[in-house]
Tab-separated table of C-alpha atoms in Angstrom:
chain	number	residue	atom	x	y	z
A	1	MET	CA	-43.245	52.313	-10.407
A	2	SER	CA	-42.144	55.078	-7.981
A	3	ASN	CA	-41.941	54.926	-4.168
A	4	ALA	CA	-44.611	57.635	-3.993
A	5	THR	CA	-47.014	55.312	-5.704
A	6	LEU	CA	-46.263	52.599	-3.174
A	7	ASP	CA	-46.646	54.874	-0.147
A	8	ASP	CA	-49.663	56.898	-1.300
A	9	PRO	CA	-52.902	54.916	-1.134
A	10	THR	CA	-54.544	57.469	-3.383
A	11	GLY	CA	-51.960	56.938	-6.130
A	12	PRO	CA	-52.744	54.962	-9.307
A	13	SER	CA	-52.945	51.195	-8.956
A	14	HIS	CA	-53.964	48.327	-11.144
A	15	GLN	CA	-57.470	48.596	-9.651
A	16	ASP	CA	-57.694	52.049	-11.292
A	17	THR	CA	-56.424	50.727	-14.597
A	18	THR	CA	-59.155	49.427	-16.874
A	19	LEU	CA	-58.744	46.245	-18.873
A	20	GLU	CA	-58.778	48.290	-22.072
A	21	ASP	CA	-55.971	50.557	-20.787
A	22	SER	CA	-53.948	47.554	-19.647
A	23	GLN	CA	-54.351	45.772	-22.965
A	24	ASN	CA	-53.502	48.948	-24.853
A	25	ALA	CA	-50.337	49.373	-22.788
A	26	TRP	CA	-49.272	45.835	-23.693
A	27	ASP	CA	-50.178	46.259	-27.359
A	28	HIS	CA	-47.800	49.228	-27.585
A	29	SER	CA	-45.109	47.919	-25.268
A	30	PRO	CA	-41.612	47.531	-26.799
A	31	ALA	CA	-41.396	44.221	-24.908
A	32	ASN	CA	-44.271	42.795	-26.980
A	33	PRO	CA	-42.690	40.528	-29.656
A	34	PHE	CA	-45.110	41.943	-32.242
A	35	ASN	CA	-43.412	45.327	-31.759
A	36	TRP	CA	-39.819	44.148	-32.065
A	37	SER	CA	-37.756	45.399	-34.990
A	38	GLU	CA	-37.766	43.305	-38.162
A	39	LYS	CA	-34.031	42.798	-37.719
A	40	LYS	CA	-34.540	41.260	-34.280
A	41	LYS	CA	-37.462	39.135	-35.464
A	42	TRP	CA	-35.623	37.775	-38.485
A	43	SER	CA	-32.432	37.141	-36.498
A	44	ILE	CA	-34.394	34.794	-34.240
A	45	ALA	CA	-36.421	33.270	-37.094
A	46	ALA	CA	-33.322	32.651	-39.235
A	47	LEU	CA	-31.533	31.005	-36.329
A	48	VAL	CA	-34.470	28.715	-35.558
A	49	ALA	CA	-34.671	27.890	-39.285
A	50	LEU	CA	-30.978	26.952	-39.345
A	51	VAL	CA	-31.464	24.681	-36.342
A	52	ALA	CA	-34.426	23.002	-38.064
A	53	LEU	CA	-32.259	22.414	-41.133
A	54	LEU	CA	-29.487	20.816	-39.043
A	55	ILE	CA	-32.020	18.592	-37.275
A	56	GLY	CA	-33.266	17.336	-40.641
A	57	LEU	CA	-29.729	16.419	-41.660
A	58	ASN	CA	-29.467	14.177	-38.608
A	59	ALA	CA	-32.696	12.416	-39.563
A	60	THR	CA	-31.545	11.117	-42.961
A	61	SER	CA	-27.752	11.446	-43.231
A	62	VAL	CA	-27.498	7.925	-41.840
A	63	THR	CA	-29.300	6.456	-44.883
A	64	THR	CA	-26.276	6.667	-47.207
A	65	PRO	CA	-23.999	4.412	-45.111
A	66	SER	CA	-26.880	2.275	-43.778
A	67	LEU	CA	-25.539	-0.944	-45.327
A	68	VAL	CA	-22.042	-0.242	-44.020
A	69	ILE	CA	-23.445	0.298	-40.520
A	70	ALA	CA	-25.512	-2.877	-40.778
A	71	LYS	CA	-22.448	-4.870	-41.815
A	72	GLU	CA	-20.346	-3.489	-38.951
A	73	PHE	CA	-23.007	-4.393	-36.389
A	74	HIS	CA	-23.821	-7.768	-38.034
A	75	VAL	CA	-27.387	-6.751	-38.939
A	76	SER	CA	-28.987	-8.614	-41.844
A	77	ASP	CA	-31.575	-7.331	-44.336
A	78	HIS	CA	-32.376	-10.833	-45.562
A	79	HIS	CA	-35.894	-11.081	-44.094
A	80	PHE	CA	-36.515	-7.447	-43.147
A	81	THR	CA	-34.912	-4.080	-43.927
A	82	HIS	CA	-33.256	-3.878	-40.509
A	83	SER	CA	-30.660	-1.410	-41.772
A	84	TYR	CA	-33.454	1.181	-41.973
A	85	TRP	CA	-34.269	1.023	-38.258
A	86	PRO	CA	-32.124	4.111	-37.412
A	87	VAL	CA	-34.477	6.182	-39.574
A	88	ILE	CA	-37.658	4.442	-38.387
A	89	VAL	CA	-37.005	5.110	-34.706
A	90	TRP	CA	-35.952	8.721	-35.355
A	91	ASN	CA	-39.174	9.578	-37.193
A	92	THR	CA	-41.353	7.677	-34.726
A	93	GLY	CA	-39.880	9.747	-31.907
A	94	ALA	CA	-40.392	12.919	-33.966
A	95	ALA	CA	-44.038	11.942	-34.523
A	96	PHE	CA	-45.035	11.792	-30.858
A	97	GLY	CA	-42.589	14.084	-29.035
A	98	PRO	CA	-43.941	17.419	-30.356
A	99	MET	CA	-47.559	16.482	-29.563
A	100	VAL	CA	-46.847	16.398	-25.834
A	101	ILE	CA	-43.995	18.867	-25.338
A	102	LEU	CA	-44.832	21.758	-27.697
A	103	PRO	CA	-48.065	22.721	-25.870
A	104	LEU	CA	-46.091	22.809	-22.619
A	105	LEU	CA	-43.591	25.202	-24.204
A	106	GLU	CA	-46.490	27.388	-25.334
A	107	ASN	CA	-47.762	27.655	-21.767
A	108	PHE	CA	-44.514	27.785	-19.780
A	109	GLY	CA	-42.203	29.613	-22.179
A	110	LEU	CA	-40.291	28.714	-25.310
A	111	LYS	CA	-36.752	29.988	-24.766
A	112	ASN	CA	-35.596	27.875	-21.825
A	113	GLY	CA	-37.269	24.734	-23.127
A	114	TYR	CA	-35.840	25.299	-26.591
A	115	LEU	CA	-32.291	25.742	-25.280
A	116	ALA	CA	-32.647	22.675	-23.055
A	117	LEU	CA	-33.870	20.550	-25.979
A	118	TYR	CA	-31.076	21.857	-28.202
A	119	THR	CA	-28.526	20.883	-25.547
A	120	LEU	CA	-30.112	17.441	-25.172
A	121	PHE	CA	-30.142	16.901	-28.932
A	122	THR	CA	-26.475	17.917	-29.189
A	123	LEU	CA	-25.509	15.497	-26.403
A	124	LEU	CA	-27.457	12.696	-28.106
A	125	VAL	CA	-25.296	13.046	-31.223
A	126	ILE	CA	-22.339	11.761	-29.156
A	127	PRO	CA	-23.690	8.209	-28.584
A	128	GLN	CA	-24.735	8.101	-32.240
A	129	ALA	CA	-21.141	8.778	-33.236
A	130	LEU	CA	-19.573	6.433	-30.667
A	131	ALA	CA	-22.209	3.667	-30.679
A	132	PRO	CA	-20.509	0.336	-29.865
A	133	ASN	CA	-23.535	-1.656	-31.036
A	134	PHE	CA	-26.760	-1.336	-32.997
A	135	ALA	CA	-28.954	-1.084	-29.883
A	136	THR	CA	-27.082	1.997	-28.618
A	137	LEU	CA	-27.469	3.634	-32.011
A	138	LEU	CA	-31.229	2.975	-32.045
A	139	VAL	CA	-31.876	4.204	-28.501
A	140	SER	CA	-29.893	7.407	-29.012
A	141	ARG	CA	-31.607	8.086	-32.321
A	142	THR	CA	-35.061	7.528	-30.813
A	143	LEU	CA	-34.379	10.170	-28.175
A	144	ALA	CA	-32.779	12.414	-30.804
A	145	GLY	CA	-35.980	12.113	-32.858
A	146	VAL	CA	-38.111	13.176	-29.875
A	147	SER	CA	-36.008	16.252	-29.074
A	148	GLY	CA	-35.226	17.014	-32.708
A	149	GLY	CA	-38.853	16.791	-33.772
A	150	ILE	CA	-39.811	19.362	-31.151
A	151	LEU	CA	-37.044	21.723	-32.307
A	152	GLN	CA	-38.126	21.323	-35.942
A	153	ASN	CA	-41.767	22.077	-35.179
A	154	SER	CA	-40.927	25.109	-33.032
A	155	PHE	CA	-40.430	27.309	-36.103
A	156	GLU	CA	-44.132	27.831	-36.769
A	157	GLN	CA	-44.726	28.632	-33.117
A	158	VAL	CA	-41.977	31.255	-33.241
A	159	ALA	CA	-43.417	32.729	-36.451
A	160	GLY	CA	-46.848	33.039	-34.853
A	161	ASP	CA	-45.291	34.733	-31.827
A	162	LEU	CA	-43.417	37.326	-33.898
A	163	TRP	CA	-45.806	38.221	-36.736
A	164	PRO	CA	-49.534	38.730	-36.070
A	165	ILE	CA	-50.611	39.509	-39.646
A	166	ASP	CA	-50.954	37.046	-42.550
A	167	ARG	CA	-48.940	39.231	-44.921
A	168	GLU	CA	-45.984	39.243	-42.531
A	169	ARG	CA	-46.306	35.656	-41.375
A	170	ASN	CA	-46.654	34.054	-44.823
A	171	MET	CA	-42.966	34.312	-45.647
A	172	SER	CA	-41.827	32.864	-42.340
A	173	ILE	CA	-44.200	29.873	-42.529
A	174	THR	CA	-43.173	29.193	-46.140
A	175	LEU	CA	-39.556	29.252	-44.981
A	176	SER	CA	-40.497	26.925	-42.130
A	177	THR	CA	-41.820	24.304	-44.549
A	178	PHE	CA	-38.796	24.724	-46.793
A	179	VAL	CA	-36.183	24.067	-44.088
A	180	TYR	CA	-38.304	21.204	-42.719
A	181	VAL	CA	-38.243	19.436	-46.091
A	182	ALA	CA	-34.799	20.589	-47.259
A	183	GLY	CA	-33.058	19.280	-44.148
A	184	VAL	CA	-34.198	15.691	-44.603
A	185	THR	CA	-33.595	15.956	-48.365
A	186	LEU	CA	-29.979	17.049	-47.933
A	187	GLY	CA	-29.205	14.463	-45.235
A	188	PRO	CA	-28.091	11.791	-47.735
A	189	VAL	CA	-25.964	14.415	-49.495
A	190	LEU	CA	-24.101	15.081	-46.242
A	191	GLY	CA	-23.803	11.338	-45.708
A	192	SER	CA	-22.352	10.783	-49.171
A	193	MET	CA	-19.766	13.548	-48.724
A	194	VAL	CA	-18.571	12.500	-45.274
A	195	ALA	CA	-19.072	8.728	-45.235
A	196	VAL	CA	-15.934	8.245	-47.364
A	197	LEU	CA	-14.004	8.965	-44.150
A	198	SER	CA	-16.197	6.877	-41.863
A	199	TRP	CA	-19.904	6.737	-41.133
A	200	ARG	CA	-19.116	7.989	-37.621
A	201	TRP	CA	-17.753	11.218	-39.085
A	202	ILE	CA	-21.280	12.042	-40.265
A	203	PHE	CA	-22.151	12.562	-36.621
A	204	TYR	CA	-18.835	14.171	-35.684
A	205	VAL	CA	-19.446	16.876	-38.302
A	206	GLN	CA	-22.947	17.464	-36.955
A	207	LEU	CA	-21.667	17.588	-33.378
A	208	ILE	CA	-19.019	20.178	-34.238
A	209	THR	CA	-21.575	22.316	-36.097
A	210	LEU	CA	-24.105	22.160	-33.265
A	211	CYS	CA	-21.472	23.083	-30.662
A	212	VAL	CA	-20.262	26.059	-32.731
A	213	LEU	CA	-23.831	27.276	-33.122
A	214	PHE	CA	-24.691	26.993	-29.422
A	215	PRO	CA	-23.116	30.295	-28.209
A	216	VAL	CA	-24.802	32.095	-31.116
A	217	LEU	CA	-28.108	30.590	-30.004
A	218	LEU	CA	-27.512	31.731	-26.420
A	219	ALA	CA	-26.773	35.280	-27.585
A	220	ILE	CA	-29.675	35.717	-30.031
A	221	MET	CA	-32.519	33.490	-28.822
A	222	LYS	CA	-35.148	35.381	-26.816
A	223	GLU	CA	-38.408	34.438	-25.182
A	224	THR	CA	-40.980	34.927	-27.956
A	225	ARG	CA	-44.158	33.899	-26.145
A	226	GLY	CA	-46.064	37.142	-25.595
A	227	PRO	CA	-48.215	35.822	-22.697
A	228	ILE	CA	-45.099	34.652	-20.841
A	229	ILE	CA	-43.362	38.021	-21.276
A	230	LEU	CA	-46.554	39.806	-20.207
A	231	SER	CA	-46.902	37.726	-17.032
A	232	GLN	CA	-43.285	38.478	-16.112
A	233	LEU	CA	-43.682	42.210	-16.665
A	234	ALA	CA	-47.002	42.351	-14.806
A	235	ARG	CA	-45.231	41.436	-11.576
A	236	THR	CA	-43.520	44.839	-11.532
A	237	ASP	CA	-45.786	46.935	-13.777
A	238	ASP	CA	-49.319	47.513	-12.472
A	239	SER	CA	-50.448	48.950	-15.811
A	240	LEU	CA	-50.172	45.450	-17.332
A	241	ALA	CA	-51.697	43.499	-14.445
A	242	LYS	CA	-55.266	43.347	-15.737
A	243	ALA	CA	-54.198	42.261	-19.221
A	244	CYS	CA	-52.273	39.472	-17.552
A	245	THR	CA	-55.273	38.287	-15.496
A	246	GLU	CA	-57.225	37.900	-18.748
A	247	LEU	CA	-54.811	35.273	-20.045
A	248	PRO	CA	-56.373	31.796	-20.211
A	249	GLN	CA	-55.025	29.383	-17.611
A	250	LEU	CA	-55.475	25.766	-18.635
A	251	PRO	CA	-55.252	22.956	-16.062
A	252	LEU	CA	-52.755	20.196	-16.815
A	253	ASN	CA	-55.390	17.605	-17.756
A	254	LYS	CA	-56.981	20.036	-20.233
A	255	LEU	CA	-53.535	20.846	-21.602
A	256	LEU	CA	-52.732	17.169	-22.156
A	257	TYR	CA	-56.106	16.612	-23.817
A	258	GLU	CA	-55.469	19.418	-26.282
A	259	ALA	CA	-51.944	18.117	-26.878
A	260	VAL	CA	-52.751	14.452	-27.507
A	261	ALA	CA	-56.453	13.633	-27.707
A	262	ARG	CA	-57.652	16.554	-29.804
A	263	PRO	CA	-55.165	16.040	-32.711
A	264	ALA	CA	-56.158	12.369	-32.890
A	265	HIS	CA	-59.845	13.301	-32.737
A	266	LEU	CA	-59.439	15.863	-35.508
A	267	LEU	CA	-57.461	13.451	-37.663
A	268	PHE	CA	-60.151	10.770	-37.634
A	269	THR	CA	-63.329	12.882	-37.521
A	270	GLU	CA	-62.506	15.791	-39.844
A	271	PRO	CA	-62.482	14.711	-43.524
A	272	VAL	CA	-60.510	17.819	-44.498
A	273	ILE	CA	-57.687	17.071	-42.082
A	274	PHE	CA	-57.692	13.339	-42.822
A	275	SER	CA	-57.503	13.756	-46.605
A	276	LEU	CA	-54.954	16.573	-46.555
A	277	THR	CA	-52.828	14.687	-44.012
A	278	LEU	CA	-52.705	11.698	-46.354
A	279	TRP	CA	-51.665	13.986	-49.202
A	280	SER	CA	-48.983	15.854	-47.247
A	281	ALA	CA	-47.744	12.730	-45.439
A	282	PHE	CA	-47.375	10.897	-48.743
A	283	CYS	CA	-45.251	13.790	-50.036
A	284	PHE	CA	-43.042	13.809	-46.952
A	285	GLY	CA	-42.780	10.017	-47.060
A	286	LEU	CA	-41.592	10.277	-50.681
A	287	VAL	CA	-38.483	12.168	-49.517
A	288	PHE	CA	-37.585	9.132	-47.408
A	289	ILE	CA	-38.635	6.652	-50.093
A	290	MET	CA	-36.188	8.339	-52.450
A	291	THR	CA	-33.319	7.768	-50.006
A	292	GLN	CA	-33.874	4.061	-50.735
A	293	SER	CA	-35.059	4.193	-54.339
A	294	ILE	CA	-32.306	6.437	-55.709
A	295	ALA	CA	-29.549	4.211	-54.344
A	296	GLN	CA	-31.211	1.139	-55.873
A	297	VAL	CA	-31.944	2.665	-59.285
A	298	TYR	CA	-28.667	4.504	-59.855
A	299	SER	CA	-26.393	1.735	-58.564
A	300	THR	CA	-28.127	-0.847	-60.772
A	301	ASN	CA	-28.558	1.206	-63.955
A	302	TYR	CA	-25.496	3.448	-63.821
A	303	ALA	CA	-23.117	1.684	-61.408
A	304	PHE	CA	-23.194	4.678	-59.037
A	305	SER	CA	-21.550	4.111	-55.673
A	306	ASP	CA	-23.573	4.782	-52.510
A	307	PRO	CA	-21.929	8.223	-52.019
A	308	ALA	CA	-22.594	9.138	-55.672
A	309	SER	CA	-26.225	8.024	-55.347
A	310	GLY	CA	-26.561	10.192	-52.263
A	311	LEU	CA	-25.514	13.231	-54.280
A	312	VAL	CA	-28.433	12.615	-56.677
A	313	GLN	CA	-30.674	13.793	-53.825
A	314	ILE	CA	-29.524	17.306	-54.713
A	315	SER	CA	-31.994	17.190	-57.613
A	316	LEU	CA	-34.882	16.957	-55.135
A	317	PHE	CA	-33.446	19.925	-53.261
A	318	VAL	CA	-33.173	21.966	-56.460
A	319	GLY	CA	-36.842	21.264	-57.156
A	320	GLU	CA	-37.734	22.310	-53.601
A	321	CYS	CA	-35.901	25.622	-54.121
A	322	PHE	CA	-37.995	26.324	-57.209
A	323	GLY	CA	-41.079	25.279	-55.251
A	324	PHE	CA	-40.202	27.766	-52.519
A	325	ALA	CA	-39.936	30.530	-55.120
A	326	ALA	CA	-43.298	29.523	-56.629
A	327	CYS	CA	-44.988	29.716	-53.216
A	328	LEU	CA	-44.262	33.455	-52.905
A	329	PRO	CA	-46.649	34.647	-55.679
A	330	GLN	CA	-49.133	32.036	-54.435
A	331	ASN	CA	-49.056	33.786	-51.034
A	332	ASN	CA	-49.821	37.115	-52.721
A	333	TYR	CA	-52.726	35.536	-54.618
A	334	TYR	CA	-54.113	34.359	-51.276
A	335	LEU	CA	-53.920	37.843	-49.758
A	336	ARG	CA	-55.681	39.386	-52.765
A	337	SER	CA	-58.571	36.940	-52.351
A	338	ALA	CA	-59.804	39.009	-49.387
A	339	ALA	CA	-61.283	41.508	-51.841
A	340	ARG	CA	-63.660	38.901	-53.294
A	341	ASN	CA	-64.655	37.172	-50.040
A	342	THR	CA	-68.417	37.667	-49.691
A	343	VAL	CA	-68.813	35.356	-46.677
A	344	GLU	CA	-66.244	37.080	-44.437
A	345	PRO	CA	-65.460	40.403	-46.162
A	346	GLY	CA	-61.859	41.484	-45.867
A	347	VAL	CA	-60.632	38.024	-44.819
A	348	PRO	CA	-58.583	35.990	-47.356
A	349	ILE	CA	-60.275	32.831	-48.607
A	350	PRO	CA	-58.549	29.623	-47.355
A	351	GLU	CA	-59.091	27.884	-50.726
A	352	ALA	CA	-56.920	30.578	-52.332
A	353	ARG	CA	-53.993	28.686	-50.785
A	354	LEU	CA	-54.581	25.685	-53.070
A	355	PRO	CA	-54.658	26.618	-56.800
A	356	LEU	CA	-50.924	26.122	-57.385
A	357	SER	CA	-50.889	22.832	-55.476
A	358	VAL	CA	-53.356	21.112	-57.833
A	359	PRO	CA	-51.268	21.313	-61.049
A	360	SER	CA	-48.146	20.754	-58.943
A	361	SER	CA	-49.620	17.489	-57.702
A	362	LEU	CA	-50.787	16.375	-61.144
A	363	VAL	CA	-47.776	17.456	-63.204
A	364	GLY	CA	-44.978	17.700	-60.643
A	365	LEU	CA	-45.736	14.896	-58.204
A	366	ALA	CA	-47.542	12.300	-60.324
A	367	GLY	CA	-45.895	13.381	-63.594
A	368	GLY	CA	-42.465	13.516	-61.976
A	369	LEU	CA	-42.856	10.010	-60.555
A	370	PHE	CA	-43.929	8.612	-63.936
A	371	TRP	CA	-41.005	10.456	-65.571
A	372	TYR	CA	-38.546	9.133	-62.993
A	373	GLY	CA	-39.868	5.585	-63.359
A	374	TRP	CA	-40.039	5.291	-67.144
A	375	ALA	CA	-36.702	7.037	-67.660
A	376	SER	CA	-34.980	4.544	-65.346
A	377	PHE	CA	-33.288	2.399	-67.993
A	378	PRO	CA	-29.536	1.788	-68.365
A	379	HIS	CA	-29.556	3.132	-71.944
A	380	VAL	CA	-31.137	6.455	-70.851
A	381	HIS	CA	-28.689	9.069	-69.567
A	382	TRP	CA	-28.840	9.423	-65.765
A	383	ILE	CA	-29.759	13.101	-65.991
A	384	VAL	CA	-33.162	12.245	-67.510
A	385	PRO	CA	-34.664	10.450	-64.464
A	386	THR	CA	-32.937	13.040	-62.300
A	387	ILE	CA	-35.071	15.770	-63.917
A	388	GLY	CA	-38.135	13.774	-62.870
A	389	LEU	CA	-36.863	13.861	-59.286
A	390	ALA	CA	-36.570	17.655	-59.465
A	391	LEU	CA	-40.239	17.850	-60.507
A	392	VAL	CA	-41.143	15.702	-57.509
A	393	GLY	CA	-39.148	18.007	-55.207
A	394	PHE	CA	-40.957	21.056	-56.600
A	395	ALA	CA	-44.352	19.487	-55.951
A	396	ILE	CA	-43.474	18.314	-52.440
A	397	MET	CA	-42.570	21.847	-51.388
A	398	VAL	CA	-45.674	23.445	-52.913
A	399	ILE	CA	-48.089	20.830	-51.569
A	400	MET	CA	-46.782	20.700	-47.995
A	401	THR	CA	-46.823	24.500	-47.783
A	402	ALA	CA	-50.383	24.663	-49.131
A	403	VAL	CA	-51.638	22.022	-46.680
A	404	ASP	CA	-49.979	23.680	-43.705
A	405	MET	CA	-51.373	27.114	-44.499
A	406	TYR	CA	-54.842	25.938	-45.558
A	407	ILE	CA	-55.362	24.044	-42.293
A	408	THR	CA	-54.037	26.970	-40.249
A	409	ASP	CA	-56.444	29.365	-42.011
A	410	SER	CA	-59.460	27.057	-41.777
A	411	TYR	CA	-59.108	25.845	-38.190
A	412	THR	CA	-57.743	29.114	-36.638
A	413	LYS	CA	-58.652	28.420	-32.973
A	414	PHE	CA	-57.676	24.735	-33.301
A	415	ALA	CA	-54.789	25.280	-35.724
A	416	GLY	CA	-52.180	23.965	-33.273
A	417	SER	CA	-54.021	20.674	-32.793
A	418	ALA	CA	-54.775	20.375	-36.517
A	419	ILE	CA	-51.133	20.942	-37.501
A	420	SER	CA	-50.065	18.397	-34.828
A	421	ALA	CA	-52.323	15.846	-36.511
A	422	VAL	CA	-50.716	16.536	-39.881
A	423	ALA	CA	-47.193	16.363	-38.413
A	424	LEU	CA	-48.046	13.033	-36.768
A	425	GLY	CA	-49.103	11.583	-40.117
A	426	GLU	CA	-46.064	12.984	-41.919
A	427	ASN	CA	-43.564	11.481	-39.504
A	428	LEU	CA	-45.302	8.102	-39.317
A	429	PHE	CA	-45.372	7.886	-43.115
A	430	ALA	CA	-41.706	8.901	-43.218
A	431	ALA	CA	-40.865	6.216	-40.686
A	432	TRP	CA	-42.716	3.224	-42.100
A	433	LEU	CA	-43.601	3.857	-45.761
A	434	PRO	CA	-40.024	3.472	-47.066
A	435	LEU	CA	-39.798	-0.065	-45.659
A	436	ALA	CA	-41.600	-1.314	-48.765
A	437	THR	CA	-39.287	0.507	-51.165
A	438	ARG	CA	-36.587	-2.087	-51.808
A	439	SER	CA	-38.968	-5.022	-52.226
A	440	MET	CA	-41.360	-2.940	-54.366
A	441	TYR	CA	-38.618	-1.734	-56.711
A	442	THR	CA	-37.163	-5.258	-56.883
A	443	ASN	CA	-40.430	-7.134	-57.475
A	444	LEU	CA	-42.257	-4.636	-59.674
A	445	GLY	CA	-39.240	-3.205	-61.462
A	446	PHE	CA	-38.131	0.407	-61.409
A	447	GLN	CA	-40.746	1.547	-63.915
A	448	TRP	CA	-43.871	0.075	-62.352
A	449	ALA	CA	-42.790	0.727	-58.762
A	450	SER	CA	-42.555	4.455	-59.492
A	451	SER	CA	-45.800	4.226	-61.470
A	452	VAL	CA	-47.634	2.809	-58.441
A	453	LEU	CA	-46.482	5.848	-56.470
A	454	GLY	CA	-47.580	8.071	-59.362
A	455	PHE	CA	-51.078	6.570	-59.367
A	456	VAL	CA	-51.338	7.125	-55.604
A	457	ALA	CA	-50.350	10.759	-56.169
A	458	LEU	CA	-53.090	11.109	-58.800
A	459	ALA	CA	-55.697	9.682	-56.426
A	460	LEU	CA	-54.665	11.972	-53.565
A	461	THR	CA	-54.977	15.037	-55.815
A	462	LEU	CA	-58.749	14.572	-55.643
A	463	ALA	CA	-58.768	16.155	-52.150
A	464	PRO	CA	-57.510	19.645	-53.146
A	465	ILE	CA	-59.622	19.601	-56.323
A	466	VAL	CA	-62.768	19.076	-54.223
A	467	LEU	CA	-61.698	21.813	-51.798
A	468	VAL	CA	-60.988	24.340	-54.555
A	469	TRP	CA	-64.374	23.519	-56.068
A	470	LYS	CA	-66.574	23.155	-52.947
A	471	GLY	CA	-64.310	24.244	-50.100
A	472	GLN	CA	-66.728	26.723	-48.550
A	473	LYS	CA	-69.509	24.125	-48.322
A	474	VAL	CA	-67.118	21.530	-46.893
A	475	ARG	CA	-65.941	23.988	-44.228
A	476	ASP	CA	-69.511	24.955	-43.354
A	477	LYS	CA	-70.239	21.335	-42.392
A	478	SER	CA	-67.290	21.114	-39.967
A	479	PRO	CA	-68.204	21.740	-36.304
A	480	PHE	CA	-64.594	22.584	-35.450
A	481	ILE	CA	-64.264	25.123	-38.262
A	482	ASN	CA	-67.599	26.687	-37.343
A	483	GLU	CA	-66.587	26.984	-33.685
A	484	ALA	CA	-63.285	28.570	-34.695
A	485	LYS	CA	-65.169	30.951	-37.001
A	486	TYR	CA	-67.588	31.859	-34.209
A	487	SER	CA	-64.713	32.563	-31.801
A	488	ARG	CA	-63.061	34.813	-34.396
A	489	GLU	CA	-66.310	36.757	-34.862
A	490	ILE	CA	-66.722	37.230	-31.086
A	491	SER	CA	-63.136	38.391	-30.634
A	492	SER	CA	-63.479	40.937	-33.434
A	493	ALA	CA	-66.846	42.252	-32.245
């Protein structure tokens, strides 16, 4: 803005600029994240994905040496699986931390909060590595779960900030789910490779990696929240002032309601969210169940050591890689469904997210669990049950991606709260469901314990089958979906 403009009262000002002109100026501004180059967008997205992967490693890498840690700190598993507490507290923190903090980052800016949380998480690895007692380990891991959970769940927020169109955003959200699941899957693999030195070296390796990555993060990470960038620019650019005044300003109490109360309300009043959360949370919980089950099955049947059992987790990861690849044509099928949408012409049908997930749940999840269970005999080569685990990994990736995207498409205006509800269920299942693993596999036997999980998987598959069949009618009965649909119609009018 020139000095002449400041001195001349007849010069252009933001009063002369219409809202439409101001919004148009922002829409075409090079500062708008939607207009950044693909190279810049993917540099940020890839970095956030790498961080999410490293966070997941911290969540589960401690499972491989859990008995060694318990022995060192004189913790007994005789009456309760106390050695699993480091994982329980991490996931419990990850369940509740993002619900409160992520909405604040949305409203006050992502970059500074993200860097602060990354620094906090890195510092919290130090007491995990140097813990003199079990209590110190648990406290530091609880706080690491809170900060780490927020960092993990930031990926989808970043993707939404950078790509406005489904076709562009699909790949990034699929990648988000992949790194979210792959990180916790590969944690025991890291533990098995490093624990031969000392269980403390598991955390030393993570600390070194996080410190090396920090300057890269400082150099590449940018503020991605468009409204925050707009408000900053509007202070010095009158042409953007009116667009900035149109931004919604939520009071703190309303912000906290949307962050905490609304996800809980959606979870227990919306049948779609409740049923799909159970399905997705069961899948995510299975990753953590397998950290216990694999060690028990392979040490008993094949005399695998704890580090060798940890390496078996790679089979789940291989399945997840194939699942990631399978999600890409599924995304294209979803986009093509817009041509046959008679209710909202030109808009892809949410149920088109689900067709691949149904056979994946029946054959991959349930079938893989039955395969894994009934191949778990000493006389059967260890590779046979391992193939069953790969099928389970494939299904987990496909299902969690389908749930995430279906809920985002259906609840549009309330997608953030709906996804928070799902994430809450996933982390609580991951924290507490595996506690029953050792006793279940001991009391029922390897075959029937896995079969019980397989039958649960079969029952949960009913939810996507109903949605594929009658999804439109189910969505029409939801007040939240109808309000989101109405808001979308108004905004496009």
